[in-house]
Amino acid sequence: MLISQRLEQLARQHDDARRVVGVFLIENADRFDQLTMADIAAETYTSKPTLVRVAKQLGYSGWRAFSAAYAREIDRQRQIDSSVDHSLPFGDGAFARDIAHSIAQVRAESTLLTAERLDIADLERACEMLLSAQRIFLMGYGFNQPMLESFSRRLFQIGITAIMPAEDNFAHTAKRAHKGDCLVIASYAGSSTASNLLRYLPDARAGGAKVLAITSEGGNFLRAHADTTLTILTRERLYAKIGTFSTEASTAFLLDALYGCIFARDYRRNLDDKTGFSQATETNRTGIKP
């Protein structure tokens, strides 16, 4: 996750000085590079040791390391042109036309941002991992599930079977995975080892399985235990948002790009298979050949 999102998470989970510091750093990101450690401590009525504790809780060795990383993130975000707030793309009383236009902008900008920053070498490795796998397992929670189902259906139409275990079988799947298997795991946060999806991920790796992660930028548990990662890029806040329009658009693009690369590896055969599958499906549905 982004540091700003982790600060938001920190502020939501605590009701003490950590919350005060987290909210302050989010709300004053535009002037963070102008503030010293002493300034922040004074304006939040905390102390330098408190700031150090916050930095360490976020996974940094100290305030200096955190400050440098947060400044870099803020600078990267400033370089992204956006005509709409991805967390709150419309306000109270907005007209239907404006709502539709704003959401379209969010989805278009998120897709373009993800495409611009996509590491092509990672995409090619991900493609190779799936094509060389004996078994493919697709796993994710929430809105990731219907996206993975669509991905699985498209793979099936070109002769590739991808298994989607039920949520209560995630742990069993990971623990039993072995060499020749590829686990595709979609999780934006990628950090909750309390979930069965990630808790047994080290077991899958130990068994020789490959792991393709689809997760957010920045460090997290899933990325650290994956062989290859496709990065979800979004400007949404973690909690204060209307919906996951941006995150869903970014994730959908990554799956589309991965499917496209797999399709292109044997383009003519896959096109014939896809066309034949579509014709057969339409005939079965209507009883009329297209």
XYZ file of C-alpha atoms in Angstrom:
290
model
C 0.000 0.000 0.000
C 0.944 3.628 -0.358
C 2.381 5.277 2.728
C -0.583 7.668 2.751
C -2.935 4.664 2.877
C -0.925 3.061 5.667
C -1.118 6.334 7.588
C -4.870 6.320 7.043
C -4.999 2.755 8.334
C -2.880 3.704 11.353
C -5.155 6.642 12.164
C -8.253 4.465 11.891
C -6.914 1.694 14.117
C -5.714 3.878 17.009
C -7.179 6.625 19.150
C -4.018 8.118 20.578
C -1.017 10.154 19.397
C -0.568 7.829 16.428
C -3.960 8.863 15.113
C -3.103 12.547 15.523
C 0.193 12.153 13.669
C -1.338 10.014 10.922
C -4.136 12.479 10.197
C -1.727 15.412 10.259
C 0.678 13.805 7.789
C -2.143 12.974 5.374
C -3.762 16.407 5.562
C -0.462 18.281 5.272
C 1.187 16.222 2.532
C 1.342 19.286 0.276
C 3.742 21.005 2.664
C 5.504 17.982 4.133
C 8.803 18.888 2.466
C 8.731 22.231 4.267
C 8.266 20.769 7.758
C 11.007 19.631 10.096
C 10.573 16.875 12.628
C 10.358 19.538 15.338
C 7.652 21.375 13.375
C 5.502 18.264 13.102
C 5.930 17.397 16.763
C 4.953 20.936 17.758
C 1.913 21.136 15.457
C 0.599 17.735 16.564
C 1.369 18.387 20.267
C 3.397 15.200 20.381
C 7.165 14.602 20.534
C 10.058 13.456 18.383
C 10.140 10.020 20.076
C 6.440 9.628 19.162
C 7.238 10.369 15.522
C 10.020 7.794 15.579
C 7.605 5.206 17.002
C 5.113 5.962 14.232
C 7.841 5.558 11.602
C 8.931 2.223 13.070
C 5.351 0.959 13.284
C 5.077 1.650 9.554
C 8.135 -0.526 8.968
C 10.935 2.061 8.750
C 14.158 2.108 10.727
C 13.473 5.628 11.961
C 12.039 9.017 11.104
C 14.691 9.878 8.527
C 13.992 6.749 6.470
C 10.244 7.291 6.712
C 10.520 10.983 5.834
C 12.574 10.273 2.715
C 10.169 7.568 1.518
C 7.070 9.679 2.166
C 8.612 12.686 0.383
C 9.327 10.505 -2.674
C 5.767 9.208 -2.698
C 4.323 12.721 -2.469
C 6.554 13.828 -5.328
C 5.408 10.892 -7.494
C 1.782 11.698 -6.770
C 2.313 15.347 -7.739
C 3.556 14.235 -11.137
C 0.276 12.458 -11.883
C -2.169 14.719 -13.673
C -5.744 14.104 -12.606
C -8.848 16.114 -13.377
C -10.949 14.363 -10.736
C -10.596 13.143 -7.152
C -10.370 9.355 -7.431
C -11.759 8.856 -3.918
C -14.612 11.362 -4.204
C -15.250 11.784 -7.950
C -18.578 13.500 -7.367
C -20.249 15.407 -4.580
C -23.626 15.740 -2.952
C -26.260 16.875 -5.444
C -24.251 15.929 -8.546
C -26.240 15.354 -11.736
C -26.312 11.910 -13.336
C -24.406 13.188 -16.397
C -21.595 14.567 -14.211
C -21.425 11.408 -12.100
C -21.072 9.213 -15.184
C -18.426 11.490 -16.703
C -16.387 11.634 -13.471
C -16.391 7.864 -12.978
C -15.364 7.383 -16.605
C -12.437 9.758 -16.027
C -11.366 7.891 -12.894
C -11.388 4.553 -14.699
C -9.582 5.930 -17.772
C -6.898 7.705 -15.717
C -6.330 4.641 -13.523
C -5.952 2.387 -16.553
C -3.514 4.763 -18.253
C -1.481 5.237 -15.063
C -1.196 1.465 -14.602
C -0.204 1.000 -18.248
C 2.425 3.749 -18.116
C 4.094 2.315 -15.015
C 3.718 -1.373 -15.875
C 7.013 -3.245 -15.828
C 6.908 -5.159 -19.127
C 9.495 -7.647 -17.885
C 7.153 -8.550 -14.998
C 4.262 -8.953 -17.431
C 6.314 -11.253 -19.659
C 7.429 -13.324 -16.651
C 3.823 -13.592 -15.477
C 2.767 -14.810 -18.911
C 5.511 -17.423 -18.963
C 4.608 -18.607 -15.447
C 1.014 -19.331 -16.458
C 1.906 -20.931 -19.788
C 4.437 -23.276 -18.176
C 2.260 -24.211 -15.178
C 0.718 -27.668 -14.902
C -2.050 -26.282 -12.683
C -3.208 -22.681 -12.233
C -5.100 -21.539 -9.138
C -6.806 -18.124 -9.024
C -7.529 -16.674 -5.574
C -8.795 -13.370 -4.242
C -11.440 -11.741 -2.073
C -14.188 -9.201 -2.717
C -14.349 -7.578 -6.146
C -11.287 -9.578 -7.194
C -13.362 -12.763 -7.402
C -15.620 -11.800 -10.343
C -12.571 -10.376 -12.151
C -10.676 -13.628 -11.675
C -13.747 -15.587 -12.768
C -13.845 -13.601 -16.003
C -10.101 -14.187 -16.487
C -10.579 -17.911 -15.884
C -13.429 -18.052 -18.415
C -11.341 -16.360 -21.104
C -8.426 -18.719 -20.476
C -10.772 -21.693 -20.774
C -11.944 -20.458 -24.161
C -8.379 -20.822 -25.486
C -7.758 -24.190 -23.893
C -6.202 -23.210 -20.549
C -7.875 -24.418 -17.356
C -7.542 -22.233 -14.267
C -9.022 -23.478 -10.996
C -10.834 -21.109 -8.621
C -10.945 -22.672 -5.138
C -13.733 -21.649 -2.766
C -12.649 -19.260 -0.014
C -12.802 -22.000 2.623
C -10.349 -24.024 0.519
C -7.696 -21.297 0.171
C -5.620 -22.686 3.041
C -5.833 -26.263 1.761
C -4.880 -25.138 -1.760
C -1.822 -23.231 -0.578
C -0.659 -25.981 1.770
C -1.011 -28.659 -0.947
C 0.494 -26.653 -3.821
C 3.674 -28.097 -5.282
C 6.149 -27.808 -8.136
C 4.360 -27.200 -11.403
C 1.564 -25.203 -9.760
C 1.090 -21.459 -10.174
C -0.953 -19.476 -7.642
C -2.347 -16.185 -8.939
C -3.310 -14.112 -5.908
C -5.098 -10.783 -6.234
C -5.059 -8.720 -3.040
C -4.708 -4.949 -2.973
C -3.414 -4.728 0.611
C -1.522 -8.017 0.448
C -0.699 -7.804 4.121
C -3.298 -9.664 6.184
C -1.610 -12.892 7.239
C -4.676 -13.514 9.400
C -6.459 -14.549 6.194
C -6.169 -18.115 4.931
C -5.201 -16.694 1.555
C -1.836 -15.407 2.753
C -1.167 -17.319 5.959
C -0.053 -20.459 4.135
C 1.677 -18.737 1.239
C 5.159 -19.681 2.548
C 4.021 -23.326 2.503
C 3.166 -23.039 -1.190
C 6.571 -21.585 -1.951
C 8.267 -24.290 0.131
C 6.396 -26.913 -1.888
C 7.850 -25.520 -5.108
C 4.790 -23.643 -6.361
C 5.174 -20.340 -8.197
C 3.270 -17.274 -6.987
C 2.053 -14.430 -9.169
C 0.889 -11.495 -7.065
C -1.460 -8.770 -8.221
C -1.168 -6.189 -5.477
C -0.554 -2.549 -4.587
C 2.695 -0.659 -4.906
C 5.009 -0.540 -1.916
C 6.121 -3.368 0.300
C 3.710 -5.955 1.677
C 3.657 -9.620 2.690
C 2.274 -10.881 -0.620
C 4.822 -9.029 -2.736
C 7.648 -10.317 -0.521
C 6.523 -13.933 -1.071
C 5.779 -13.731 -4.794
C 7.964 -14.778 -7.718
C 6.535 -12.001 -9.897
C 4.249 -9.066 -9.145
C 1.892 -7.002 -11.293
C 1.323 -3.700 -9.535
C -2.083 -2.117 -8.978
C -1.802 1.670 -9.175
C -4.510 3.884 -7.730
C -4.923 7.323 -6.189
C -7.817 6.261 -3.982
C -7.689 6.710 -0.250
C -7.995 3.545 1.782
C -11.259 4.308 3.591
C -12.588 7.784 2.742
C -13.940 7.009 -0.704
C -17.212 6.436 -2.529
C -16.136 3.208 -4.197
C -13.195 1.230 -5.563
C -13.561 2.559 -9.120
C -9.834 3.250 -9.534
C -8.569 0.039 -7.939
C -10.959 -2.103 -9.949
C -9.972 -0.389 -13.208
C -6.274 -0.933 -12.518
C -6.768 -4.598 -11.568
C -8.966 -5.265 -14.604
C -6.354 -3.756 -16.905
C -3.590 -5.968 -15.484
C -5.678 -9.110 -16.013
C -6.605 -7.964 -19.512
C -2.952 -7.301 -20.371
C -1.922 -10.702 -19.001
C -4.641 -12.461 -21.000
C -3.604 -10.560 -24.123
C 0.023 -11.673 -23.765
C -1.013 -15.291 -23.267
C -3.334 -15.100 -26.283
C -0.572 -13.636 -28.470
C 1.813 -16.527 -27.773
C -0.230 -18.725 -30.146
C -2.357 -16.093 -31.818
C -3.817 -17.997 -34.795
C -4.747 -21.131 -32.857
C -6.160 -19.120 -29.976
C -8.203 -16.954 -32.333
C -9.655 -20.045 -33.966
C -10.420 -21.613 -30.571
C -11.986 -18.411 -29.258
C -14.080 -17.925 -32.374
C -15.218 -21.549 -32.359
C -16.083 -21.414 -28.657
C -18.110 -18.226 -29.103
C -19.996 -19.661 -32.075
C -20.799 -22.878 -30.217
C -21.967 -20.949 -27.160
C -24.222 -18.713 -29.230
C -25.667 -21.694 -31.065
C -26.424 -23.501 -27.790
C -28.030 -20.380 -26.372
C -30.277 -19.516 -29.306
C -30.407 -22.695 -31.370
C -29.412 -20.570 -34.381
C -25.967 -20.648 -35.891
C -24.443 -17.111 -36.045
